[in-house]
Backbone as JSON Lines, residues from 0, in Angstrom:
{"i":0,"aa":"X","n":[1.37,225.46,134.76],"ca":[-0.01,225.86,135.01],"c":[-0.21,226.15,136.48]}
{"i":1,"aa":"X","n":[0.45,225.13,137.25],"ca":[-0.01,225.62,138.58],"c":[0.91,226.85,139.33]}
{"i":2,"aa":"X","n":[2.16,227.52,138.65],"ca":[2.73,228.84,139.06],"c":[1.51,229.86,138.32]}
{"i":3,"aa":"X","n":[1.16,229.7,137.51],"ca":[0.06,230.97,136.83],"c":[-1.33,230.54,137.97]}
{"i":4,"aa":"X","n":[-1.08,229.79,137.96],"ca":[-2.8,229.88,139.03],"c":[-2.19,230.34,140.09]}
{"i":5,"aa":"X","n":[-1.32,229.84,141.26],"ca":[-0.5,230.74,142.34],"c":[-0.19,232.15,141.57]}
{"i":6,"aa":"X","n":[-0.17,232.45,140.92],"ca":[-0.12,233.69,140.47],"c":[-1.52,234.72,140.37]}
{"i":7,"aa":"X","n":[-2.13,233.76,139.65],"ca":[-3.58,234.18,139.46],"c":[-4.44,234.25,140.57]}
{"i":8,"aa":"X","n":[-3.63,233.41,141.79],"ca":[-4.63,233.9,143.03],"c":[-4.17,234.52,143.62]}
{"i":9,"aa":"X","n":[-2.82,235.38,143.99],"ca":[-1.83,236.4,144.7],"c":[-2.81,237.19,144.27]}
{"i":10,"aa":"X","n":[-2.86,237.49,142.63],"ca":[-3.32,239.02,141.92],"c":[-5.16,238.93,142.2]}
{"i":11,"aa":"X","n":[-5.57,238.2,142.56],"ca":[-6.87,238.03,142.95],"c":[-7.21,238.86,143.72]}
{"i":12,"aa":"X","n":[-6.28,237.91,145.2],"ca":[-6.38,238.56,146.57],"c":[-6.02,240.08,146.65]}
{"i":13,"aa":"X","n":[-4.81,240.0,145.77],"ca":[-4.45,241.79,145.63],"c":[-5.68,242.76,145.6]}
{"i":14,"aa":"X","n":[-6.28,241.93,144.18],"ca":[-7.13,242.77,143.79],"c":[-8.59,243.44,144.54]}
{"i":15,"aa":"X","n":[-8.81,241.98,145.09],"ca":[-10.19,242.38,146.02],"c":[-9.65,243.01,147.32]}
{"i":16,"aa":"X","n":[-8.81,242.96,148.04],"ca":[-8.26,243.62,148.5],"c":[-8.47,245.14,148.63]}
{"i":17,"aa":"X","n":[-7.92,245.44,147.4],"ca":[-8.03,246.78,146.64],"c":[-9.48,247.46,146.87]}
{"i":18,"aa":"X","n":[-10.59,246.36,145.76],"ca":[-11.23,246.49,146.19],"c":[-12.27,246.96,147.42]}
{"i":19,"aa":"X","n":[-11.53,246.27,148.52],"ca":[-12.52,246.19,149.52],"c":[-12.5,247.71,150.05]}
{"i":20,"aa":"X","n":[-11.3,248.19,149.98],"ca":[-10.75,249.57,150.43],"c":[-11.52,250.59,149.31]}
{"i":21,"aa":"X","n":[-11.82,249.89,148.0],"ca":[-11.97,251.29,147.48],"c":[-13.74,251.46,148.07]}
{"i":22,"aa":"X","n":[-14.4,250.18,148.44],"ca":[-15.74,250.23,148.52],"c":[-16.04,250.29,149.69]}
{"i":23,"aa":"X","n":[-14.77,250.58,150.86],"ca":[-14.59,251.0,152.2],"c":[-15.38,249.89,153.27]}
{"i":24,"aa":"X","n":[-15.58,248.53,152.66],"ca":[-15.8,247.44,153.28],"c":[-14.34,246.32,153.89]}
{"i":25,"aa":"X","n":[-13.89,247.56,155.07],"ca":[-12.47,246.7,155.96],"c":[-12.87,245.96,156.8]}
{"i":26,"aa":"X","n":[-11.84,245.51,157.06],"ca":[-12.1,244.35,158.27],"c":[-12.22,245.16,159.34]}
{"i":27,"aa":"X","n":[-13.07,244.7,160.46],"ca":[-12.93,245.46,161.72],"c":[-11.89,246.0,162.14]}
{"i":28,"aa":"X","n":[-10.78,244.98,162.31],"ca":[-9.12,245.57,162.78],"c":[-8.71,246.99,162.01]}
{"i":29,"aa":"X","n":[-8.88,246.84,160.79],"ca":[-8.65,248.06,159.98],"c":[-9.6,249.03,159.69]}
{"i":30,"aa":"X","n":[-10.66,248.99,160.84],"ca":[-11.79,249.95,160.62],"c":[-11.13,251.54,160.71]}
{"i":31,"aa":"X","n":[-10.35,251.77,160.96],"ca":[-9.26,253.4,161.51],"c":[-9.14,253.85,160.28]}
{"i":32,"aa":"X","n":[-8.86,252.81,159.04],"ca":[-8.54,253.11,157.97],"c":[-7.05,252.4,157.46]}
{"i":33,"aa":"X","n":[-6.76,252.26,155.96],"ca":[-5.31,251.59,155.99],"c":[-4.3,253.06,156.38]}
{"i":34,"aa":"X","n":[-3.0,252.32,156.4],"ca":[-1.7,253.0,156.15],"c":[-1.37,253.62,155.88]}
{"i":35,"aa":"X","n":[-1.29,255.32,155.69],"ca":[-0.62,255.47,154.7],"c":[0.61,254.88,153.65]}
{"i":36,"aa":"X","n":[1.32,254.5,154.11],"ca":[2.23,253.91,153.72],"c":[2.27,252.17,153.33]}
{"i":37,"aa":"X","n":[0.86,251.9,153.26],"ca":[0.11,250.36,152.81],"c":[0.54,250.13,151.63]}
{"i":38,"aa":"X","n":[1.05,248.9,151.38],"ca":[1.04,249.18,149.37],"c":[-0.16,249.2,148.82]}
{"i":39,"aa":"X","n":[-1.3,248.43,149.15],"ca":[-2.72,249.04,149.04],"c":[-2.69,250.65,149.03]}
{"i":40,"aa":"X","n":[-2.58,250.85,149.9],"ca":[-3.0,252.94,149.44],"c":[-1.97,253.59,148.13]}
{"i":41,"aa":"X","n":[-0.8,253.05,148.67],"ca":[0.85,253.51,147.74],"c":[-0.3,253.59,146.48]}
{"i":42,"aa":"X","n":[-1.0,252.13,145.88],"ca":[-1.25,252.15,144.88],"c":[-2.56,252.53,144.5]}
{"i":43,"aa":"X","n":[-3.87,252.91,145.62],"ca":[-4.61,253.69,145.17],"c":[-4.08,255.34,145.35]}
{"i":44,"aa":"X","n":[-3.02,256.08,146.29],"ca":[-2.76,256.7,145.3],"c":[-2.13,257.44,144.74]}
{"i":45,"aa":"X","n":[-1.59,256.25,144.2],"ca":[-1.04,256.29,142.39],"c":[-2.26,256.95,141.43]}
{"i":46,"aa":"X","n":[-3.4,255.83,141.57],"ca":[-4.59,256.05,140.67],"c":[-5.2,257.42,140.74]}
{"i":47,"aa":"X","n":[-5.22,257.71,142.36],"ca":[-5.77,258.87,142.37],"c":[-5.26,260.15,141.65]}
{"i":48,"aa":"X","n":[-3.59,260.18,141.74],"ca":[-2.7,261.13,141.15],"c":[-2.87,261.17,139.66]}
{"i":49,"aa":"X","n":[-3.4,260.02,138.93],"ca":[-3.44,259.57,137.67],"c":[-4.94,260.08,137.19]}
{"i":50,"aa":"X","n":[-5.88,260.16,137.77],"ca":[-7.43,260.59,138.0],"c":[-7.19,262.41,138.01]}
{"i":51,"aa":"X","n":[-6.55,262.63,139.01],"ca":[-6.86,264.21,139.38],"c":[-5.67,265.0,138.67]}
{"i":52,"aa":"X","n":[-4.45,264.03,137.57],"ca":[-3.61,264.59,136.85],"c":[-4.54,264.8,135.36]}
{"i":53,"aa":"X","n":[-5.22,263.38,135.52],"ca":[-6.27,264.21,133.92],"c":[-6.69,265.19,134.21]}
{"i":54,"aa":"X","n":[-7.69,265.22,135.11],"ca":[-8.38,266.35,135.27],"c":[-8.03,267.65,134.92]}
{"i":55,"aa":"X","n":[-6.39,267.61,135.69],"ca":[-5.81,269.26,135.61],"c":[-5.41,269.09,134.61]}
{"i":56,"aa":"X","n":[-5.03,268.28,133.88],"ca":[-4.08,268.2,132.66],"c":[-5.36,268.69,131.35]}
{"i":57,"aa":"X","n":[-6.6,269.03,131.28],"ca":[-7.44,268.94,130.76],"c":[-7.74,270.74,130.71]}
{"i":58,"aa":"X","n":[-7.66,270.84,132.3],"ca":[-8.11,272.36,132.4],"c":[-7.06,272.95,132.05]}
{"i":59,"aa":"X","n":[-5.71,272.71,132.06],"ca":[-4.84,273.5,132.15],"c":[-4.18,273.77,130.49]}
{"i":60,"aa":"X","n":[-4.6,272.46,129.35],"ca":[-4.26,272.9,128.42],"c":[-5.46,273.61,127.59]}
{"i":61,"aa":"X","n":[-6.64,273.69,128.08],"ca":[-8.44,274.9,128.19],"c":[-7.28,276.32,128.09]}
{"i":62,"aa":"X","n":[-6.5,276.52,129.58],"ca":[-5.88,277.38,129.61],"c":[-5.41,278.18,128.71]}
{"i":63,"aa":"X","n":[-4.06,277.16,128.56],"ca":[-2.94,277.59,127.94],"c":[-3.52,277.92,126.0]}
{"i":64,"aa":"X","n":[-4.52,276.61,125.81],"ca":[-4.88,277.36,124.47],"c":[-6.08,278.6,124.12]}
{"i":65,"aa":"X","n":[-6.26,278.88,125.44],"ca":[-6.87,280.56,125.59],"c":[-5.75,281.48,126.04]}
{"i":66,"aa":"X","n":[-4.88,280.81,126.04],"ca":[-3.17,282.1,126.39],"c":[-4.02,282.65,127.77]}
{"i":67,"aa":"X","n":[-4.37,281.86,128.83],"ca":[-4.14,282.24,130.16],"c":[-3.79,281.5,131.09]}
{"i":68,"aa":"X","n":[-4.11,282.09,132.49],"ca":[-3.29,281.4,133.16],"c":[-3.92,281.2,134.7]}
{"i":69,"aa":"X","n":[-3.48,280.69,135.75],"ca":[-4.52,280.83,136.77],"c":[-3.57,281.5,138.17]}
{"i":70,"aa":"X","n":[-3.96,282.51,138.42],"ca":[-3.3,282.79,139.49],"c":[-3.08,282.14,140.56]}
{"i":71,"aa":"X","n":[-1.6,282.57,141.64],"ca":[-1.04,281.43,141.93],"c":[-2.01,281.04,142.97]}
{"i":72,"aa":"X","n":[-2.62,281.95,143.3],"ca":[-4.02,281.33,144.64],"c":[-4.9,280.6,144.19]}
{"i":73,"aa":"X","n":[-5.1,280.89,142.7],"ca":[-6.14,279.97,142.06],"c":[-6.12,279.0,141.82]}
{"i":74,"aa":"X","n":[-4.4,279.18,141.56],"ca":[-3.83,277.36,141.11],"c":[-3.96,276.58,142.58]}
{"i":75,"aa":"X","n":[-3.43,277.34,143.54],"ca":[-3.18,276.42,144.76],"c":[-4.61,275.74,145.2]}
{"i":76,"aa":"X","n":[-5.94,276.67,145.04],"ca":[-7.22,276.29,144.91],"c":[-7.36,275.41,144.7]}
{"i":77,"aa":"X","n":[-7.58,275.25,143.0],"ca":[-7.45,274.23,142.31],"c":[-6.99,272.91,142.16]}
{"i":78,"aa":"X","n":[-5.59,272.63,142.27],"ca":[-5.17,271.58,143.03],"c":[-5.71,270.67,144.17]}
{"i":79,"aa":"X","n":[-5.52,271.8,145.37],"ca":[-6.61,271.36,146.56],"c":[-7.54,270.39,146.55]}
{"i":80,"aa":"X","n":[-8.91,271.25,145.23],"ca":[-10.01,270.73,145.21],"c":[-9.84,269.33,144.65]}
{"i":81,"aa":"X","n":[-8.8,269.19,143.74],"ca":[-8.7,268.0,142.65],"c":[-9.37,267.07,143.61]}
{"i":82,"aa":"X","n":[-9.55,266.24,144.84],"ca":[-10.07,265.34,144.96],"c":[-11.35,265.04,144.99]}
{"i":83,"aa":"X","n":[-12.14,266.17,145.01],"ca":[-13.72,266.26,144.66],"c":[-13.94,265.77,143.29]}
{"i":84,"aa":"X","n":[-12.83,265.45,142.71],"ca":[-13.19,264.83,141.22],"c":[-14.42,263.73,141.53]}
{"i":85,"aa":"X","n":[-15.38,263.89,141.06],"ca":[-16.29,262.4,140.85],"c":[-15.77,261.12,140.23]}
{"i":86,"aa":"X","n":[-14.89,261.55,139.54],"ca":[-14.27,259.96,139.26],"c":[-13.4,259.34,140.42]}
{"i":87,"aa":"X","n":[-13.42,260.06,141.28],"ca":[-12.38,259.46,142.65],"c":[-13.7,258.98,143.77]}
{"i":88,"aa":"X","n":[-13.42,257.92,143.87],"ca":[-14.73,257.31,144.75],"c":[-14.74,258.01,146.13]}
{"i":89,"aa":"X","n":[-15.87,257.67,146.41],"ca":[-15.78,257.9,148.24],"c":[-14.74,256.75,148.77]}
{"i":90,"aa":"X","n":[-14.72,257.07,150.28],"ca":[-13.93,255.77,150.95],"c":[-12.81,255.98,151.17]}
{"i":91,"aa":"X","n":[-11.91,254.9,150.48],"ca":[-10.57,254.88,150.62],"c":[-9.76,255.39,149.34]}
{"i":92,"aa":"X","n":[-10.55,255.8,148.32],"ca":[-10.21,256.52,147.57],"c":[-10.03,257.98,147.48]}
{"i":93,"aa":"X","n":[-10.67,258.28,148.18],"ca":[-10.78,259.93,148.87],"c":[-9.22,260.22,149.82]}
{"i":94,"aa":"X","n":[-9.45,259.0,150.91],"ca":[-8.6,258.98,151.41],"c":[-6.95,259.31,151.1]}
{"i":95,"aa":"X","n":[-7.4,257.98,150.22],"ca":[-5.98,258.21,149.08],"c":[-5.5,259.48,148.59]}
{"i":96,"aa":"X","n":[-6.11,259.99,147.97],"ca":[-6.02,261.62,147.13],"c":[-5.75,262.29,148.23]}
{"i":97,"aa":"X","n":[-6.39,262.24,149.58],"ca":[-6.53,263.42,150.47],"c":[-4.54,263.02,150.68]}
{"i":98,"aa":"X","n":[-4.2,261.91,150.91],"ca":[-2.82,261.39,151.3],"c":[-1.53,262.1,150.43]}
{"i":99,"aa":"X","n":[-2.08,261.86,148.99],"ca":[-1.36,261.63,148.07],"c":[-1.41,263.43,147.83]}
{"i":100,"aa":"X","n":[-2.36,264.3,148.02],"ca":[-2.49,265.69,147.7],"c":[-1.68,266.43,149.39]}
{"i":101,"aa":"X","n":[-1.58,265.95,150.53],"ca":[-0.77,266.36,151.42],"c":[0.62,266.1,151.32]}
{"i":102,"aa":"X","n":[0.81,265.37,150.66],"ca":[2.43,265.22,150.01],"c":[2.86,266.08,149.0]}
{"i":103,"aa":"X","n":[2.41,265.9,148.38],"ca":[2.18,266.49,146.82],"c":[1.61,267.78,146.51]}
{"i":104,"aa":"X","n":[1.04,268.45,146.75],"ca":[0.13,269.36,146.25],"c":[1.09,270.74,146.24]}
{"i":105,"aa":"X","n":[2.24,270.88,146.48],"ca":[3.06,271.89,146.32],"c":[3.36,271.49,145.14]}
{"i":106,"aa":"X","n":[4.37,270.43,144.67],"ca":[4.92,269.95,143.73],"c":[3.82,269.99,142.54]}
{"i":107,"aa":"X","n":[3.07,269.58,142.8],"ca":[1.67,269.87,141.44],"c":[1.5,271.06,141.0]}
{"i":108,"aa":"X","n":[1.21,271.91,141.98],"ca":[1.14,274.07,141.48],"c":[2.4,273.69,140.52]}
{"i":109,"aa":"X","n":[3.62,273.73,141.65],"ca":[4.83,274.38,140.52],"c":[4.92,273.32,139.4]}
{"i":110,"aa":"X","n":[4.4,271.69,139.18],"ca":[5.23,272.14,137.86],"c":[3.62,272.47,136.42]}
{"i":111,"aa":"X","n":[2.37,272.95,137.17],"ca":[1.5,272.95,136.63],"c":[1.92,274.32,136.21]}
{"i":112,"aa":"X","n":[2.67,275.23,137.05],"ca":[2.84,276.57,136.6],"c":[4.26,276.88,135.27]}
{"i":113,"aa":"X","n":[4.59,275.82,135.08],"ca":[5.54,275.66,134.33],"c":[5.36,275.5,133.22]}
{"i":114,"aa":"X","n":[3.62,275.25,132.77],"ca":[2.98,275.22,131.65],"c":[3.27,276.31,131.08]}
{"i":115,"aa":"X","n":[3.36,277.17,131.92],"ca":[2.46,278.92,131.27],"c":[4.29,279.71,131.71]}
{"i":116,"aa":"X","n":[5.08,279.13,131.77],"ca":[6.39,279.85,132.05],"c":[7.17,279.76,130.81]}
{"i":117,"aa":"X","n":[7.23,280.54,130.17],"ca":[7.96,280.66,129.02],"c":[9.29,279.87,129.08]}
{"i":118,"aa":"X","n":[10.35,280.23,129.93],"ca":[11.48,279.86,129.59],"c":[11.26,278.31,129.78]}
{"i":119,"aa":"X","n":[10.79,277.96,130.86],"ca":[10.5,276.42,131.35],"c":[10.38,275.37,130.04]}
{"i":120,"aa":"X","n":[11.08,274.12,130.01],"ca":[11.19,272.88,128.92],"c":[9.73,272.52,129.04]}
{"i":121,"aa":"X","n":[8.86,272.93,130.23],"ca":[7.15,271.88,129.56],"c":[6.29,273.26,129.67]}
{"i":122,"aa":"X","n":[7.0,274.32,128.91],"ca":[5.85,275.29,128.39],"c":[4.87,274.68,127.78]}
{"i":123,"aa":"X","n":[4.02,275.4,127.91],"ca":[2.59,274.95,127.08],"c":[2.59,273.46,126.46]}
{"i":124,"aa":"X","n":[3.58,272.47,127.27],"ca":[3.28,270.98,126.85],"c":[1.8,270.18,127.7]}
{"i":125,"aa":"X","n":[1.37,269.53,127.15],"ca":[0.77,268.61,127.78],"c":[0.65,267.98,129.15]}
{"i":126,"aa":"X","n":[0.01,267.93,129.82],"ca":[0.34,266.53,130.94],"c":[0.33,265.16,130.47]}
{"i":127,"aa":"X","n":[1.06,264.39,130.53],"ca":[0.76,263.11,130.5],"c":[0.75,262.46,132.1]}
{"i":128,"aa":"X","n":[-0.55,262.15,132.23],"ca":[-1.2,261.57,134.14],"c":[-0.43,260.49,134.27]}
{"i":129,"aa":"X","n":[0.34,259.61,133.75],"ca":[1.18,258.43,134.43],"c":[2.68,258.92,134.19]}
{"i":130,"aa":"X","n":[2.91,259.74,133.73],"ca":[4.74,259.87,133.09],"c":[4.26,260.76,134.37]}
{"i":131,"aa":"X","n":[3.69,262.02,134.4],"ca":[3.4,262.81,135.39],"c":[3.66,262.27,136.99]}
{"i":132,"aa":"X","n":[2.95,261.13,137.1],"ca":[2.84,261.11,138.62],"c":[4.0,260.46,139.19]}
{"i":133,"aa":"X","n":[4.75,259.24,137.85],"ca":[5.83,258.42,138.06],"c":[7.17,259.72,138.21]}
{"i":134,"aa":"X","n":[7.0,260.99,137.69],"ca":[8.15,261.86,137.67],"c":[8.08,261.86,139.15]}
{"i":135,"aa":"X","n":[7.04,262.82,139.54],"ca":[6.54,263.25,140.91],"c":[6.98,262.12,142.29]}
{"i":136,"aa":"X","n":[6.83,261.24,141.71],"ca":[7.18,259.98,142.99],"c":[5.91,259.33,143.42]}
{"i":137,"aa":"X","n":[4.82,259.33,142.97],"ca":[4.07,258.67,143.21],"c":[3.42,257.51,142.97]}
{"i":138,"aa":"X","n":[3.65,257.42,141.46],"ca":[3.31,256.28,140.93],"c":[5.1,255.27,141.36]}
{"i":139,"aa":"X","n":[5.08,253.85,141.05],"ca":[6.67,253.41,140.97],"c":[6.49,252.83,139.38]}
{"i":140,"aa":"X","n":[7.43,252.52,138.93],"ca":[7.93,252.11,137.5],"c":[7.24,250.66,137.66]}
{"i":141,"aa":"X","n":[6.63,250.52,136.49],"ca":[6.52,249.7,136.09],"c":[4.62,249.39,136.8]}
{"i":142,"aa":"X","n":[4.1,250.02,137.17],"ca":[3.08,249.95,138.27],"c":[2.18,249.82,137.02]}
{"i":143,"aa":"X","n":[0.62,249.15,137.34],"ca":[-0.41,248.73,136.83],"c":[-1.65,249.46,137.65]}
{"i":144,"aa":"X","n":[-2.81,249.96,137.03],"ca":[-3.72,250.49,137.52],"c":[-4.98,249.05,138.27]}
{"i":145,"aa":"X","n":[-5.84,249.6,138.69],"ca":[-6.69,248.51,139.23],"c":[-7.45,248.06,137.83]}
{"i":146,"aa":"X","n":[-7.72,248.79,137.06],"ca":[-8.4,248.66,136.13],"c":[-7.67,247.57,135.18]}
{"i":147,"aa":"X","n":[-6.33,248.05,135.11],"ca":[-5.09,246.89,134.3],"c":[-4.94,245.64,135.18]}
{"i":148,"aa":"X","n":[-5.04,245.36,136.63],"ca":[-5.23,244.03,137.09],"c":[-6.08,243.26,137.11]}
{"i":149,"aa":"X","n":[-7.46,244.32,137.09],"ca":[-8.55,243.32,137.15],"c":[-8.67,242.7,135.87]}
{"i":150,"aa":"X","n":[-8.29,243.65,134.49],"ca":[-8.6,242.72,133.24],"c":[-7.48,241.71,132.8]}
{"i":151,"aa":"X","n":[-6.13,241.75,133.39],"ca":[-5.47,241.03,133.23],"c":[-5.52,239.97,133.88]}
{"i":152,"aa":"X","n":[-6.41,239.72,134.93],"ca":[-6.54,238.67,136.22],"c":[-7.9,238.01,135.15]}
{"i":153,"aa":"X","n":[-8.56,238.41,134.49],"ca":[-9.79,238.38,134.01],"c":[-9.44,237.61,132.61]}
{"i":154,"aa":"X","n":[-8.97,238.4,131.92],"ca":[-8.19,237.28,130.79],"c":[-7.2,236.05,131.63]}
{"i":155,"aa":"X","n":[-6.14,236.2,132.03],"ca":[-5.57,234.85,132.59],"c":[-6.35,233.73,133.11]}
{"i":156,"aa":"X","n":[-7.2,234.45,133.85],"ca":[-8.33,233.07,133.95],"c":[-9.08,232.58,133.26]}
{"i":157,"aa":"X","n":[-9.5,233.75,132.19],"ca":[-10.47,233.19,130.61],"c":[-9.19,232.4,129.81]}
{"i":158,"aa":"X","n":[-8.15,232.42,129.9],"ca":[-6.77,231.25,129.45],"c":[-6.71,230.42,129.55]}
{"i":159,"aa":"X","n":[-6.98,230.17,131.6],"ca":[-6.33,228.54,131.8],"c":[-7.82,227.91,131.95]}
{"i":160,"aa":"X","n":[-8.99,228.68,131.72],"ca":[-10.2,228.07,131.7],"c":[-10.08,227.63,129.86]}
{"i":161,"aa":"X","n":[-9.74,228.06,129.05],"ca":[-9.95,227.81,127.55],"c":[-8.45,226.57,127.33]}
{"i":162,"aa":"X","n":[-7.77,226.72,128.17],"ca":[-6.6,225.43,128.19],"c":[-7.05,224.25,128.59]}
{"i":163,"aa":"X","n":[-7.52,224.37,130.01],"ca":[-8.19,223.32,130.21],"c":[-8.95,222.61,129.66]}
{"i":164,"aa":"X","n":[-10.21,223.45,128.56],"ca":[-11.21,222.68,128.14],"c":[-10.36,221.97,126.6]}
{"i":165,"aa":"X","n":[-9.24,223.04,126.64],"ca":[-8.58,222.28,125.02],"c":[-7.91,220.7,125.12]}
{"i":166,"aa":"X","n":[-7.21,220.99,126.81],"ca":[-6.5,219.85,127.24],"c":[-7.78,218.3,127.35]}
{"i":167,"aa":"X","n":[-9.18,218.8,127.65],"ca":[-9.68,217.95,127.96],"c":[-10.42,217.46,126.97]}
{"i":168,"aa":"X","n":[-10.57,218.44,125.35],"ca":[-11.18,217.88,124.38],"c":[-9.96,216.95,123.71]}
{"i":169,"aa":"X","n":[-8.74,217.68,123.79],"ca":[-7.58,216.04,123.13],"c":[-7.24,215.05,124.27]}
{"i":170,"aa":"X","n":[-7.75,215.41,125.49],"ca":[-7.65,213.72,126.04],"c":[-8.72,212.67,125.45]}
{"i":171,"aa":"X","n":[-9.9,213.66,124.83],"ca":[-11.33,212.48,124.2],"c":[-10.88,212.41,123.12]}
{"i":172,"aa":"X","n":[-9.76,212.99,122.29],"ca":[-10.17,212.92,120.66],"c":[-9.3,211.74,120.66]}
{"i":173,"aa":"X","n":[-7.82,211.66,120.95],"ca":[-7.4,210.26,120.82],"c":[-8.01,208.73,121.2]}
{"i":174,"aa":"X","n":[-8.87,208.81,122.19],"ca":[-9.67,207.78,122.48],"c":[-10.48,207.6,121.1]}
{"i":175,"aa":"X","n":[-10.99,208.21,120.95],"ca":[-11.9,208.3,119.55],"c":[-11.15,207.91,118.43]}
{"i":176,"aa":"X","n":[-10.07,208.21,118.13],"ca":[-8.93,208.03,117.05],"c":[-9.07,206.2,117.06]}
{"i":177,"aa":"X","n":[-8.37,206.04,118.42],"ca":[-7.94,204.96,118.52],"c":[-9.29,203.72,118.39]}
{"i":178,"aa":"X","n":[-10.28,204.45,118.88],"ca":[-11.56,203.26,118.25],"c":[-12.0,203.43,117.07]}
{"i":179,"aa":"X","n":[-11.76,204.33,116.35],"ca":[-11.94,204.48,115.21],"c":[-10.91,203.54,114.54]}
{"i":180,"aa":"X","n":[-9.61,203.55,114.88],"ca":[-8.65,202.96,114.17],"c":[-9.26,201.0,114.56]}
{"i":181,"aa":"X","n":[-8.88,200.7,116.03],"ca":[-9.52,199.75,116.14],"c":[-10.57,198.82,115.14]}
{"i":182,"aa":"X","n":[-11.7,199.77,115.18],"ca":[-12.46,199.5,114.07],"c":[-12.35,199.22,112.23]}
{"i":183,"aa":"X","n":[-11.48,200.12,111.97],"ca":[-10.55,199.83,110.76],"c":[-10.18,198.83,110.63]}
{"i":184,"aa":"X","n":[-9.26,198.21,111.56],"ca":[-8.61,197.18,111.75],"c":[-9.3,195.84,111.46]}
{"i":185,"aa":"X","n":[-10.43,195.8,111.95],"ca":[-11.33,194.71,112.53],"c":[-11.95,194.65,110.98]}
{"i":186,"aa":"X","n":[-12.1,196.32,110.35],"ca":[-12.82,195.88,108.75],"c":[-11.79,195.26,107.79]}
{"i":187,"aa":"X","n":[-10.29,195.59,107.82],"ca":[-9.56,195.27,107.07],"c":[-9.45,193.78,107.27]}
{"i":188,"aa":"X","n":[-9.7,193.12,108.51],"ca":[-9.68,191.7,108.66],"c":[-10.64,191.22,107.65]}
{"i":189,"aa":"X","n":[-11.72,191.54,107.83],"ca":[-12.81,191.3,106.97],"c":[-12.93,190.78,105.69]}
C-alpha cells in the first residue's frame, strides 16, 4: 500500500504539474516558459499532435470521400493553422503545438499527402492520432494522455480510499464476532 501511494503521489505531482503549464500558472523561475525539451512539454506535445491529428484526420478523410484533394499550399496552410484548434488551450498548450508543429509540420503535409497518392500503402486510409504521432516521433511508446492520468490517479485513490474503509470495517467486525461469541459462551454456561 505504501509503494501505490508513493506512486500515487509521483503521478499527482506529475499531474498538477501538467496542469499548471496547461493553465499557464508557473512558478516565477519558469515564467520564460518550460523547455522545449521538458518531459512536461515532450508530453503536452504529444497531446497536442494527438488533438490537431484528429482534426486533420477528420478533414482529410471529408476529402478523400469527395475524391479531392488540397493543394500542396493548401495543405501546408492547413497544417500550420492546426494549432488554432479550440480544443488546444491557450498557454502552454499553444506553446506546445507551436513546438511540436516547428518540428513536424513538414512530416505532417507529406504523409497527409499520401492519403490522396495512389501508389502510396495509406491511400485513402484513415489517420489514427496516436499510432500517427507515435510513427512521427512524437508521442513515445507506451505514453498516457493527461486525461488517462488524471482518471487513473482518480480511480487509484477511489481504491486505497475503498481498501482502507474495508480494512477498517474487518478490524470492527471481529471484535463484534468475538463478543458475540463471548456472550454465547456465558449463555451456554447458563
Amino acid at each position: 500500500a505504501r509503494a501505490v501511494s508513493t506512486t500515487l503521489a509521483g503521478s499527482r505531482l506529475l499531474v498538477s504539474s501538467l496542469l499548471g503549464l496547461i493553465a499557464g500558472r508557473l512558478p516565477s523561475a519558469a515564467a520564460a516558459g518550460p523547455s522545449k525539451d521538458s518531459p512536461a512539454m515532450k508530453m503536452l506535445q504529444c497531446d497536442t499532435c494527438i488533438t490537431v491529428m484528429a482534426g486533420l484526420g477528420k478533414d482529410v478523410k471529408h476529402l478523400i470521400e469527395g475524391e479531392k484533394m488540397w493543394k500542396p499550399k493548401d495543405l501546408s496552410e492547413r497544417v500550420r493553422m492546426s494549432c488554432m484548434d479550440p480544443n488546444i488551450a491557450d498557454g502552454s498548450m499553444k506553446d506546445a503545438c507551436a513546438f511540436m508543429m516547428s518540428d513536424f509540420h513538414e512530416a505532417i503535409g507529406r504523409d497527409i499527402a499520401l492519403r490522396w497518392t495512389e501508389d502510396s500503402e495509406e491511400f485513402e486510409e484513415d489517420i489514427v492520432p496516436k499510432d500517427f504521432c507515435s510513427r512521427l516521433g512524437v508521442c513515445r511508446e507506451g505514453y498516457r494522455s493527461i486525461n488517462e492520468m488524471l482518471s487513473t490517479s482518480d480511480r487509484k485513490e477511489k481504491d486505497l480510499k475503498w481498501e482502507k474503509e474495508e480494512k477498517t470495517k474487518a478490524s470492527r467486525k471481529p471484535k463484534k464476532k468475538k463478543d458475540q461469541e463471548d456472550g454465547d459462551d456465558e449463555a451456554d454456561e447458563s
